[in-house]
Amino acid sequence: MSHYDTILIGAGMSGLAAGIRLAQFDQRVVVLERHYLWGGLNSFYKRGGRRFDVGLHALTNYAPKGAKGLPLSRMLRQLRIRHEDLRLGEQRFSEIAFPDLRLKFSNDFALFESEVHAAFPSQMDGFARLVADVRAADAFTPDDTSRGARAELARYFDDPLLIEALMLPMCYYGSARADDIDWYQFVILFRSFFFEGFARPEGGIQPMLDLLRRRYLDLGGELRMQCGVQEILHANGRVSGVRLDDGAELTADRVLSSAGYVETMRLAGLEDRVRDDERGSMSFTETIFVMDTEPARHGHEAAVIFFNDAPDFRYRAPDDLIDARSGVICSPNNYAAEAPLPEGILRYTNLANHDRWNALAGDDYDRAKREQADAALAVATRYGMDPRPHEVFRDSFSPTTVRRFTGHDRGAVYGSPKKRLDGATDVDGLHLMGTDQGMLGVIGAILSGISMANRHALVAR
Ligand SMILES: Cc1cc2nc3c(=O)[nH]c(=O)nc-3n(C[C@H](O)[C@H](O)[C@H](O)COP(=O)(O)OP(=O)(O)OC[C@H]3O[C@@H](n4cnc5c(N)ncnc54)[C@H](O)[C@@H]3O)c2cc1C
């Protein structure tokens, strides 16, 4: 039987990053991944002769080369990756759009500040206070994780539209909570959007994933693909290893899991300890259109548009298959790149109900994908271009796709509403990393893998 210092469950961003960190310190480490591709929620696939990213809209937390003390710089330093290896292209700009409001932002915070000033002159004192507080906050060790951003924002603003406009992008890019987002997560995201900004690795997510995977393997880490963990083994409150889908057992001093809190508890046979309010339900559909034209040629120049087709923003799993009233439109063409993309691409994302999609099969499922994409576009085209006259290919995924390929219950992209910032579980030596540890997005998940490896697997030695 093989014994490891550390077993890592999942070859997503957090698992690969934790693996690099541990292999750097000569640990005997293995990453176990059930899928045949690495990347998890931010992977890639081929269809119709083209390669698609699964989840990449924007790499948040952009920092220029040489910037100090920012999340991206910390990540590069810890993984010993050079900034130029990521080949990041900055966004042109992005937008928050409501029926009577457009707020542009770019990687220069002054643009967002002037847009807020022009649209909400009476709110500028509150905005200056918010910006100062967000800059000063110690968001990574919050004293209270139960505070919601909606109530906090009401302390700064009395114009509800500005509150909704700030909630819209933050919820879409990170909230596991219905109709709100944890305040400390809002603070982290606000910085990552507005103080830092958006970029895209040239070539999409695959080159970045390949870089992480290569680095891990070169350091001597072991990666087992199509190797699912069926059970996490523990005795007397202490983890001892895992049993794989094929029945084989591996032992280890510790296990770090990116499967999600509820899913990890289930693997450990402890799901009866999970409360209902710890189960996530926020999921999405996305339709990707490949076009014979560039969006910018039709006036669609934003990298990302967060739109809400009403004055108030509702963020919860809809009763219907999707909620078309709000969404995200993303164009990878609208990032700087040495070589422009060969085709135009637009991605449309909407809130979706996992259980409704899960009840569909075969032709009904395929028909629903087509119909729901059209329903989504009926609203989204008020805020961005209509891709259909230029369509050469399309592909859609639903919450069931997310569940099938990443194992996250109900396709809950942002996992459990209750995060565990110390990564602790009820079992000694079994720790969480990634989304359910409380770090968001690609950079957040990578930093989570690094910090959980540092804290639980390196300091302990
Ligand atoms: C549609 C979409 C759009 C997104 N857009 C962006 C974006 O633009 N920018 C951004 O920064 N972030 C974005 N994200 C979020 C980002 O992808 C995630 O936050 C991040 O990838 C999470 O990484 P992770 O390591 O925590 O978990 P995951 O990626 O979920 O990795 C977990 C891995 O564990 C594996 N696994 C689970 N159970 C088992 C088991 N029992 N045995 C073996 N393996 C197992 C899974 O297969 C998976 O590969 C998006 C996500 C989605 C779905």
Short mmCIF file of C-alpha atoms and ligand atoms in Angstrom, two decimals:
data_model
loop_
_atom_site.label_atom_id
_atom_site.label_comp_id
_atom_site.label_asym_id
_atom_site.label_seq_id
_atom_site.Cartn_x
_atom_site.Cartn_y
_atom_site.Cartn_z
CA MET A 1 0.00 0.00 0.00
CA SER A 2 1.33 3.48 -0.88
CA HIS A 3 1.81 5.99 1.91
CA TYR A 4 1.91 9.75 1.29
CA ASP A 5 2.67 12.78 3.39
CA THR A 6 -0.36 14.46 1.84
CA ILE A 7 -3.21 13.34 -0.43
CA LEU A 8 -4.93 16.13 -2.38
CA ILE A 9 -8.45 15.53 -3.67
CA GLY A 10 -9.09 17.33 -6.97
CA ALA A 11 -6.90 18.64 -9.78
CA GLY A 12 -8.64 22.02 -9.90
CA MET A 13 -6.82 25.28 -9.26
CA SER A 14 -6.51 24.74 -5.50
CA GLY A 15 -5.37 21.11 -5.75
CA LEU A 16 -2.68 21.86 -8.33
CA ALA A 17 -1.44 24.89 -6.39
CA ALA A 18 -1.30 22.97 -3.10
CA GLY A 19 0.51 20.17 -4.91
CA ILE A 20 3.20 22.53 -6.24
CA ARG A 21 3.71 24.01 -2.80
CA LEU A 22 4.11 20.61 -1.12
CA ALA A 23 6.29 19.15 -3.88
CA GLN A 24 8.56 22.20 -3.53
CA PHE A 25 9.18 21.06 0.03
CA ASP A 26 9.86 17.48 -1.07
CA GLN A 27 6.68 16.03 0.37
CA ARG A 28 5.44 12.73 -0.97
CA VAL A 29 2.22 14.06 -2.46
CA VAL A 30 -0.46 12.80 -4.85
CA VAL A 31 -3.33 14.67 -6.54
CA LEU A 32 -6.34 12.44 -7.19
CA GLU A 33 -8.81 13.58 -9.86
CA ARG A 34 -11.94 11.74 -10.91
CA HIS A 35 -12.29 13.48 -14.29
CA TYR A 36 -9.99 12.80 -17.26
CA LEU A 37 -9.11 16.52 -17.50
CA TRP A 38 -7.58 18.82 -14.91
CA GLY A 39 -8.91 22.27 -14.06
CA GLY A 40 -12.19 21.44 -12.27
CA LEU A 41 -14.61 24.37 -12.47
CA ASN A 42 -12.17 26.17 -14.72
CA SER A 43 -11.22 23.53 -17.22
CA PHE A 44 -11.37 23.26 -21.01
CA TYR A 45 -12.81 20.90 -23.60
CA LYS A 46 -13.00 20.37 -27.35
CA ARG A 47 -16.15 20.45 -29.41
CA GLY A 48 -16.79 21.02 -33.10
CA GLY A 49 -13.02 21.14 -33.69
CA ARG A 50 -12.63 24.08 -31.30
CA ARG A 51 -11.23 24.34 -27.82
CA PHE A 52 -13.47 26.02 -25.23
CA ASP A 53 -12.79 27.26 -21.74
CA VAL A 54 -15.35 26.00 -19.24
CA GLY A 55 -15.49 28.88 -16.85
CA LEU A 56 -13.09 31.64 -17.73
CA HIS A 57 -14.65 35.07 -18.12
CA ALA A 58 -12.00 37.13 -16.45
CA LEU A 59 -8.93 36.47 -14.40
CA THR A 60 -9.62 38.88 -11.54
CA ASN A 61 -6.85 40.40 -9.38
CA TYR A 62 -4.80 41.70 -12.31
CA ALA A 63 -1.48 43.18 -11.19
CA PRO A 64 1.27 44.48 -13.47
CA LYS A 65 4.68 42.85 -13.40
CA GLY A 66 6.68 43.94 -10.38
CA ALA A 67 3.67 45.02 -8.28
CA LYS A 68 4.21 44.12 -4.64
CA GLY A 69 1.90 42.74 -1.95
CA LEU A 70 -1.06 41.95 -4.22
CA PRO A 71 -2.75 38.54 -4.46
CA LEU A 72 -1.40 37.85 -7.96
CA SER A 73 2.17 38.73 -6.92
CA ARG A 74 1.84 36.53 -3.81
CA MET A 75 0.62 33.65 -5.93
CA LEU A 76 3.49 33.99 -8.43
CA ARG A 77 6.08 34.20 -5.65
CA GLN A 78 4.77 31.18 -3.76
CA LEU A 79 4.54 29.01 -6.87
CA ARG A 80 7.77 30.42 -8.36
CA ILE A 81 6.07 31.32 -11.61
CA ARG A 82 7.13 34.34 -13.67
CA HIS A 83 4.54 37.01 -14.49
CA GLU A 84 5.36 36.76 -18.21
CA ASP A 85 4.63 33.00 -18.16
CA LEU A 86 0.93 33.81 -17.67
CA ARG A 87 0.89 36.09 -20.74
CA LEU A 88 -1.90 38.22 -19.32
CA GLY A 89 -3.80 40.59 -21.60
CA GLU A 90 -5.72 43.38 -19.86
CA GLN A 91 -9.41 44.05 -20.47
CA ARG A 92 -10.51 47.02 -22.58
CA PHE A 93 -13.16 47.79 -19.95
CA SER A 94 -16.18 46.15 -18.34
CA GLU A 95 -19.64 47.41 -17.43
CA ILE A 96 -22.41 47.21 -14.87
CA ALA A 97 -25.69 47.80 -16.71
CA PHE A 98 -29.22 48.49 -15.47
CA PRO A 99 -32.12 49.86 -17.56
CA ASP A 100 -31.16 53.47 -16.76
CA LEU A 101 -27.59 53.08 -15.65
CA ARG A 102 -24.23 52.16 -17.15
CA LEU A 103 -21.09 52.12 -14.99
CA LYS A 104 -17.86 51.37 -16.80
CA PHE A 105 -14.74 50.14 -15.04
CA SER A 106 -11.28 49.17 -16.19
CA ASN A 107 -7.94 48.29 -14.59
CA ASP A 108 -7.61 51.98 -13.72
CA PHE A 109 -9.77 52.63 -10.62
CA ALA A 110 -10.13 56.32 -11.58
CA LEU A 111 -12.54 55.34 -14.38
CA PHE A 112 -14.96 53.60 -12.01
CA GLU A 113 -14.73 56.44 -9.50
CA SER A 114 -15.60 59.02 -12.16
CA GLU A 115 -18.47 56.87 -13.48
CA VAL A 116 -19.97 56.53 -9.99
CA HIS A 117 -19.48 60.25 -9.49
CA ALA A 118 -21.30 61.13 -12.72
CA ALA A 119 -24.23 58.79 -12.02
CA PHE A 120 -24.54 59.24 -8.23
CA PRO A 121 -23.15 62.68 -7.26
CA SER A 122 -25.08 62.65 -3.98
CA GLN A 123 -23.47 59.34 -2.92
CA MET A 124 -19.83 60.34 -3.25
CA ASP A 125 -19.15 60.87 0.46
CA GLY A 126 -20.39 57.35 1.12
CA PHE A 127 -18.39 56.01 -1.83
CA ALA A 128 -15.18 57.61 -0.52
CA ARG A 129 -15.84 56.08 2.93
CA LEU A 130 -16.51 52.66 1.37
CA VAL A 131 -13.32 52.79 -0.69
CA ALA A 132 -11.26 53.78 2.36
CA ASP A 133 -12.81 51.01 4.48
CA VAL A 134 -12.35 48.39 1.76
CA ARG A 135 -8.68 49.40 1.42
CA ALA A 136 -8.11 49.22 5.17
CA ALA A 137 -10.11 46.04 5.95
CA ASP A 138 -8.39 42.86 7.04
CA ALA A 139 -10.67 40.76 4.83
CA PHE A 140 -8.73 37.51 5.11
CA THR A 141 -9.18 37.19 8.86
CA PRO A 142 -12.63 38.69 9.40
CA ASP A 143 -13.94 38.82 12.97
CA ASP A 144 -17.49 38.09 11.81
CA THR A 145 -18.22 36.01 8.72
CA SER A 146 -21.99 36.18 9.03
CA ARG A 147 -22.32 39.87 8.06
CA GLY A 148 -24.04 40.38 4.69
CA ALA A 149 -22.95 43.05 2.21
CA ARG A 150 -26.46 44.40 1.62
CA ALA A 151 -26.83 45.61 5.20
CA GLU A 152 -23.27 46.95 5.24
CA LEU A 153 -23.76 48.93 2.02
CA ALA A 154 -26.85 50.58 3.49
CA ARG A 155 -24.46 52.22 6.01
CA TYR A 156 -22.72 54.01 3.13
CA PHE A 157 -25.51 54.76 0.62
CA ASP A 158 -29.14 55.86 0.65
CA ASP A 159 -29.65 55.38 -3.10
CA PRO A 160 -30.83 51.77 -3.53
CA LEU A 161 -29.79 51.68 -7.18
CA LEU A 162 -26.11 52.13 -6.29
CA ILE A 163 -26.38 49.33 -3.74
CA GLU A 164 -27.95 47.03 -6.37
CA ALA A 165 -25.32 48.04 -8.93
CA LEU A 166 -22.51 47.06 -6.55
CA MET A 167 -24.21 43.83 -5.48
CA LEU A 168 -24.76 42.61 -9.07
CA PRO A 169 -21.17 41.83 -10.14
CA MET A 170 -20.06 40.70 -6.69
CA CYS A 171 -22.87 38.16 -6.35
CA TYR A 172 -22.40 36.83 -9.89
CA TYR A 173 -18.66 36.32 -9.42
CA GLY A 174 -18.66 34.81 -6.01
CA SER A 175 -21.71 34.49 -3.81
CA ALA A 176 -22.93 31.16 -2.49
CA ARG A 177 -25.64 33.03 -0.54
CA ALA A 178 -29.05 33.85 -2.00
CA ASP A 179 -29.70 37.59 -2.41
CA ASP A 180 -26.55 38.62 -0.57
CA ILE A 181 -22.82 38.05 -0.29
CA ASP A 182 -20.69 37.76 2.84
CA TRP A 183 -19.26 41.18 3.62
CA TYR A 184 -15.64 39.99 3.81
CA GLN A 185 -16.05 38.34 0.40
CA PHE A 186 -17.53 41.54 -0.99
CA VAL A 187 -14.44 43.38 0.25
CA ILE A 188 -12.08 40.84 -1.36
CA LEU A 189 -14.00 40.95 -4.65
CA PHE A 190 -14.32 44.76 -4.68
CA ARG A 191 -10.54 45.02 -4.49
CA SER A 192 -10.03 42.30 -7.09
CA PHE A 193 -12.44 43.99 -9.54
CA PHE A 194 -11.93 47.69 -9.07
CA PHE A 195 -8.51 48.26 -7.46
CA GLU A 196 -6.81 45.45 -9.40
CA GLY A 197 -8.86 44.49 -12.47
CA PHE A 198 -9.51 41.89 -15.15
CA ALA A 199 -7.16 40.12 -17.52
CA ARG A 200 -7.11 37.01 -19.68
CA PRO A 201 -4.25 34.58 -20.13
CA GLU A 202 -3.44 34.46 -23.84
CA GLY A 203 -4.83 31.20 -25.23
CA GLY A 204 -7.39 30.95 -22.42
CA ILE A 205 -7.22 28.78 -19.32
CA GLN A 206 -5.45 25.76 -20.82
CA PRO A 207 -1.94 27.29 -21.03
CA MET A 208 -2.25 28.45 -17.43
CA LEU A 209 -3.43 25.02 -16.28
CA ASP A 210 -0.68 23.33 -18.26
CA LEU A 211 1.85 25.59 -16.57
CA LEU A 212 0.59 24.59 -13.11
CA ARG A 213 0.42 20.89 -14.00
CA ARG A 214 3.88 20.89 -15.60
CA ARG A 215 5.40 22.64 -12.62
CA TYR A 216 3.82 20.14 -10.23
CA LEU A 217 5.04 17.12 -12.22
CA ASP A 218 8.53 18.59 -12.70
CA LEU A 219 8.82 18.96 -8.93
CA GLY A 220 8.13 15.24 -8.56
CA GLY A 221 4.44 15.43 -7.63
CA GLU A 222 2.20 12.52 -8.59
CA LEU A 223 -1.03 13.13 -10.50
CA ARG A 224 -3.60 10.37 -10.96
CA MET A 225 -6.34 11.16 -13.44
CA GLN A 226 -9.65 9.25 -13.69
CA CYS A 227 -8.96 8.30 -10.12
CA GLY A 228 -11.92 9.17 -7.94
CA VAL A 229 -11.97 9.08 -4.17
CA GLN A 230 -14.89 7.00 -2.98
CA GLU A 231 -14.26 7.30 0.75
CA ILE A 232 -12.08 9.26 3.15
CA LEU A 233 -10.77 6.87 5.81
CA HIS A 234 -10.44 7.91 9.44
CA ALA A 235 -10.30 6.31 12.84
CA ASN A 236 -10.54 7.79 16.33
CA GLY A 237 -11.17 11.23 14.85
CA ARG A 238 -7.97 11.24 12.75
CA VAL A 239 -7.68 10.83 8.98
CA SER A 240 -5.70 7.83 7.74
CA GLY A 241 -6.14 7.85 3.95
CA VAL A 242 -8.63 7.29 1.15
CA ARG A 243 -10.35 4.44 -0.66
CA LEU A 244 -10.47 4.92 -4.43
CA ASP A 245 -13.33 4.12 -6.81
CA ASP A 246 -11.52 0.92 -7.80
CA GLY A 247 -11.33 -0.16 -4.16
CA ALA A 248 -7.59 0.45 -3.70
CA GLU A 249 -6.53 2.20 -0.49
CA LEU A 250 -3.90 4.90 -0.07
CA THR A 251 -2.70 6.04 3.34
CA ALA A 252 -1.50 9.52 4.26
CA ASP A 253 -0.64 11.74 7.20
CA ARG A 254 -3.20 14.27 5.99
CA VAL A 255 -5.80 14.85 3.26
CA LEU A 256 -6.70 18.21 1.72
CA SER A 257 -9.96 18.18 -0.22
CA SER A 258 -11.28 20.59 -2.86
CA ALA A 259 -14.42 18.51 -3.41
CA GLY A 260 -16.50 20.98 -1.35
CA TYR A 261 -17.56 20.92 2.31
CA VAL A 262 -20.74 18.85 1.96
CA GLU A 263 -19.14 16.49 -0.56
CA THR A 264 -16.08 16.01 1.67
CA MET A 265 -18.25 15.27 4.70
CA ARG A 266 -20.11 12.70 2.59
CA LEU A 267 -16.83 11.04 1.54
CA ALA A 268 -15.93 10.85 5.23
CA GLY A 269 -19.29 9.25 6.05
CA LEU A 270 -20.30 12.29 8.12
CA GLU A 271 -22.98 13.88 5.95
CA ASP A 272 -25.49 13.60 8.78
CA ARG A 273 -23.61 16.48 10.45
CA VAL A 274 -24.28 18.85 7.51
CA ARG A 275 -27.05 21.39 8.12
CA ASP A 276 -29.47 22.28 5.34
CA ASP A 277 -28.29 25.89 5.29
CA GLU A 278 -24.77 24.64 4.54
CA ARG A 279 -25.84 23.21 1.17
CA GLY A 280 -25.21 25.43 -1.84
CA SER A 281 -27.73 26.05 -4.59
CA MET A 282 -26.35 28.88 -6.73
CA SER A 283 -25.72 27.60 -10.23
CA PHE A 284 -25.74 28.86 -13.78
CA THR A 285 -26.31 28.12 -17.42
CA GLU A 286 -23.93 29.42 -20.02
CA THR A 287 -24.21 29.54 -23.80
CA ILE A 288 -21.09 30.19 -25.82
CA PHE A 289 -21.52 31.59 -29.32
CA VAL A 290 -18.74 31.37 -31.88
CA MET A 291 -19.18 34.06 -34.53
CA ASP A 292 -17.76 34.97 -37.92
CA THR A 293 -17.12 38.51 -36.67
CA GLU A 294 -15.51 40.31 -33.75
CA PRO A 295 -17.92 41.78 -31.17
CA ALA A 296 -16.06 45.12 -31.18
CA ARG A 297 -16.90 45.59 -34.87
CA HIS A 298 -20.54 45.79 -33.78
CA GLY A 299 -19.92 48.20 -30.94
CA HIS A 300 -19.65 45.48 -28.29
CA GLU A 301 -16.31 46.43 -26.75
CA ALA A 302 -16.73 45.41 -23.11
CA ALA A 303 -14.82 42.41 -21.81
CA VAL A 304 -17.61 41.65 -19.30
CA ILE A 305 -21.09 43.15 -18.95
CA PHE A 306 -23.03 42.45 -15.76
CA PHE A 307 -26.65 43.33 -16.55
CA ASN A 308 -29.87 43.47 -14.57
CA ASP A 309 -33.06 44.31 -16.42
CA ALA A 310 -34.90 45.89 -13.48
CA PRO A 311 -34.07 48.49 -10.81
CA ASP A 312 -33.74 45.77 -8.15
CA PHE A 313 -31.48 42.75 -8.45
CA ARG A 314 -32.62 39.29 -7.40
CA TYR A 315 -29.89 36.69 -6.85
CA ARG A 316 -31.31 33.29 -6.04
CA ALA A 317 -31.93 29.94 -7.72
CA PRO A 318 -34.99 30.63 -9.90
CA ASP A 319 -38.18 28.57 -9.87
CA ASP A 320 -37.88 28.22 -13.64
CA LEU A 321 -34.98 26.70 -15.59
CA ILE A 322 -33.22 30.07 -15.75
CA ASP A 323 -33.70 33.65 -14.62
CA ALA A 324 -33.26 35.74 -17.77
CA ARG A 325 -33.64 39.08 -15.98
CA SER A 326 -30.00 39.32 -15.03
CA GLY A 327 -26.81 37.82 -16.35
CA VAL A 328 -23.25 38.21 -17.53
CA ILE A 329 -22.02 38.67 -21.10
CA CYS A 330 -18.36 38.04 -21.69
CA SER A 331 -16.16 38.39 -24.74
CA PRO A 332 -12.61 36.99 -24.68
CA ASN A 333 -11.97 39.09 -27.82
CA ASN A 334 -12.05 42.23 -25.70
CA TYR A 335 -8.76 41.57 -23.91
CA ALA A 336 -5.38 42.67 -25.21
CA ALA A 337 -3.55 39.82 -26.96
CA GLU A 338 -0.46 39.46 -29.10
CA ALA A 339 -2.42 37.34 -31.57
CA PRO A 340 -6.13 38.17 -31.93
CA LEU A 341 -8.56 35.28 -31.55
CA PRO A 342 -9.41 33.71 -34.92
CA GLU A 343 -13.17 33.99 -34.31
CA GLY A 344 -15.57 36.13 -32.32
CA ILE A 345 -16.81 34.66 -29.04
CA LEU A 346 -19.59 35.74 -26.71
CA ARG A 347 -20.60 33.89 -23.56
CA TYR A 348 -24.00 34.45 -21.90
CA THR A 349 -24.45 33.36 -18.28
CA ASN A 350 -27.69 33.22 -16.27
CA LEU A 351 -28.82 32.01 -12.88
CA ALA A 352 -30.34 28.53 -13.16
CA ASN A 353 -32.21 25.94 -11.15
CA HIS A 354 -30.29 22.66 -10.89
CA ASP A 355 -33.26 20.49 -9.98
CA ARG A 356 -35.32 21.69 -12.94
CA TRP A 357 -32.49 20.93 -15.37
CA ASN A 358 -31.82 17.62 -13.68
CA ALA A 359 -35.40 16.51 -14.35
CA LEU A 360 -34.83 16.79 -18.13
CA ALA A 361 -33.27 14.10 -20.32
CA GLY A 362 -32.42 13.41 -23.95
CA ASP A 363 -34.27 15.54 -26.53
CA ASP A 364 -36.10 17.49 -23.80
CA TYR A 365 -32.79 18.57 -22.31
CA ASP A 366 -31.37 19.58 -25.71
CA ARG A 367 -34.55 21.48 -26.62
CA ALA A 368 -34.51 23.26 -23.25
CA LYS A 369 -30.93 24.39 -23.88
CA ARG A 370 -31.92 25.95 -27.21
CA GLU A 371 -35.12 27.55 -25.90
CA GLN A 372 -33.49 28.90 -22.75
CA ALA A 373 -30.60 30.38 -24.72
CA ASP A 374 -33.14 32.27 -26.83
CA ALA A 375 -35.05 33.37 -23.73
CA ALA A 376 -31.80 34.62 -22.22
CA LEU A 377 -30.91 36.53 -25.39
CA ALA A 378 -34.32 38.21 -25.50
CA VAL A 379 -33.15 40.19 -22.45
CA ALA A 380 -29.36 40.12 -22.80
CA THR A 381 -29.41 41.74 -26.25
CA ARG A 382 -30.73 44.93 -24.63
CA TYR A 383 -27.29 45.20 -23.02
CA GLY A 384 -24.96 43.60 -25.56
CA MET A 385 -24.92 42.49 -29.19
CA ASP A 386 -27.09 39.74 -30.67
CA PRO A 387 -24.70 36.98 -31.73
CA ARG A 388 -27.24 34.95 -33.72
CA PRO A 389 -26.91 36.62 -37.15
CA HIS A 390 -23.17 35.83 -37.00
CA GLU A 391 -23.37 32.44 -35.32
CA VAL A 392 -21.17 29.64 -36.68
CA PHE A 393 -21.31 27.38 -33.63
CA ARG A 394 -22.81 27.30 -30.17
CA ASP A 395 -22.50 25.19 -27.07
CA SER A 396 -24.38 25.38 -23.77
CA PHE A 397 -23.89 23.96 -20.33
CA SER A 398 -26.31 23.71 -17.43
CA PRO A 399 -26.04 23.06 -13.67
CA THR A 400 -26.16 19.33 -14.39
CA THR A 401 -23.07 19.66 -16.60
CA VAL A 402 -21.23 21.40 -13.75
CA ARG A 403 -22.29 18.65 -11.33
CA ARG A 404 -21.32 15.85 -13.70
CA PHE A 405 -17.83 17.15 -14.41
CA THR A 406 -16.83 18.60 -11.04
CA GLY A 407 -18.85 16.57 -8.55
CA HIS A 408 -20.27 19.70 -6.88
CA ASP A 409 -23.75 18.94 -5.50
CA ARG A 410 -26.49 20.67 -7.49
CA GLY A 411 -23.82 22.24 -9.70
CA ALA A 412 -23.29 24.81 -6.95
CA VAL A 413 -20.42 26.77 -8.48
CA TYR A 414 -19.68 28.75 -5.31
CA GLY A 415 -20.23 25.81 -3.00
CA SER A 416 -21.54 26.01 0.53
CA PRO A 417 -22.91 29.33 1.87
CA LYS A 418 -20.97 28.66 5.08
CA LYS A 419 -17.24 28.97 4.46
CA ARG A 420 -14.54 27.50 6.70
CA LEU A 421 -11.67 29.94 6.60
CA ASP A 422 -9.35 27.75 8.66
CA GLY A 423 -10.10 24.78 6.39
CA ALA A 424 -11.07 22.71 9.42
CA THR A 425 -13.39 19.71 9.33
CA ASP A 426 -14.55 17.43 12.16
CA VAL A 427 -11.69 15.04 11.37
CA ASP A 428 -8.10 15.80 12.42
CA GLY A 429 -5.78 15.92 9.44
CA LEU A 430 -8.65 16.37 6.95
CA HIS A 431 -8.80 19.95 5.66
CA LEU A 432 -10.74 21.87 3.03
CA MET A 433 -9.17 23.96 0.29
CA GLY A 434 -10.61 25.93 -2.61
CA THR A 435 -14.06 27.40 -2.86
CA ASP A 436 -15.47 26.12 0.43
CA GLN A 437 -12.48 27.38 2.36
CA GLY A 438 -13.77 30.80 1.32
CA MET A 439 -11.49 31.99 -1.46
CA LEU A 440 -13.09 32.99 -4.73
CA GLY A 441 -12.35 32.49 -8.40
CA VAL A 442 -9.21 31.25 -10.09
CA ILE A 443 -6.71 33.36 -8.16
CA GLY A 444 -8.62 32.85 -4.91
CA ALA A 445 -8.70 29.06 -5.34
CA ILE A 446 -4.96 29.00 -6.12
CA LEU A 447 -4.22 31.12 -3.05
CA SER A 448 -6.44 28.84 -0.99
CA GLY A 449 -4.46 25.78 -2.10
CA ILE A 450 -1.22 27.58 -1.23
CA SER A 451 -2.38 28.83 2.16
CA MET A 452 -3.96 25.53 3.24
CA ALA A 453 -0.82 23.65 2.20
CA ASN A 454 1.35 26.14 4.11
CA ARG A 455 -0.82 26.08 7.18
CA HIS A 456 -1.75 22.43 7.52
CA ALA A 457 0.94 20.49 5.70
CA LEU A 458 4.12 22.54 5.98
CA VAL A 459 3.98 24.29 9.34
CA ALA A 460 2.93 21.03 11.01
CA ARG A 461 6.11 19.24 9.97
C1 LIG B 1 -19.20 28.89 -15.50
C2 LIG B 1 -18.12 29.35 -14.57
C3 LIG B 1 -17.51 30.56 -14.79
C4 LIG B 1 -16.47 30.98 -13.96
N1 LIG B 1 -15.85 32.14 -14.28
C5 LIG B 1 -14.77 32.52 -13.56
C6 LIG B 1 -14.02 33.64 -13.97
O1 LIG B 1 -14.27 34.26 -14.98
N2 LIG B 1 -12.97 34.03 -13.20
C7 LIG B 1 -12.64 33.36 -12.07
O2 LIG B 1 -11.66 33.75 -11.43
N3 LIG B 1 -13.34 32.28 -11.66
C8 LIG B 1 -14.39 31.84 -12.39
N4 LIG B 1 -15.09 30.73 -12.00
C9 LIG B 1 -14.80 30.14 -10.68
C10 LIG B 1 -13.57 29.30 -10.66
O3 LIG B 1 -13.59 28.42 -11.76
C11 LIG B 1 -13.51 28.49 -9.36
O4 LIG B 1 -13.62 29.37 -8.26
C12 LIG B 1 -12.23 27.70 -9.17
O5 LIG B 1 -11.86 27.06 -10.37
C13 LIG B 1 -12.45 26.68 -8.06
O6 LIG B 1 -11.34 25.85 -7.92
P1 LIG B 1 -11.28 24.77 -6.78
O7 LIG B 1 -9.93 24.18 -6.85
O8 LIG B 1 -11.75 25.33 -5.51
O9 LIG B 1 -12.38 23.68 -7.10
P2 LIG B 1 -12.77 22.83 -8.38
O10 LIG B 1 -12.39 23.51 -9.60
O11 LIG B 1 -14.19 22.46 -8.21
O12 LIG B 1 -11.88 21.51 -8.25
C14 LIG B 1 -12.31 20.38 -7.56
C15 LIG B 1 -11.85 19.15 -8.31
O13 LIG B 1 -12.05 18.02 -7.48
C16 LIG B 1 -12.49 16.95 -8.28
N5 LIG B 1 -13.20 16.00 -7.41
C17 LIG B 1 -14.35 16.24 -6.73
N6 LIG B 1 -14.69 15.13 -6.01
C18 LIG B 1 -13.73 14.22 -6.24
C19 LIG B 1 -13.50 12.89 -5.77
N7 LIG B 1 -14.36 12.29 -4.93
N8 LIG B 1 -12.40 12.23 -6.21
C20 LIG B 1 -11.52 12.82 -7.06
N9 LIG B 1 -11.69 14.07 -7.53
C21 LIG B 1 -12.77 14.77 -7.12
C22 LIG B 1 -13.38 17.59 -9.31
O14 LIG B 1 -13.52 16.77 -10.46
C23 LIG B 1 -12.62 18.89 -9.60
O15 LIG B 1 -11.71 18.73 -10.66
C24 LIG B 1 -16.10 30.22 -12.83
C25 LIG B 1 -16.72 29.00 -12.61
C26 LIG B 1 -17.71 28.54 -13.48
C27 LIG B 1 -18.31 27.19 -13.26
#
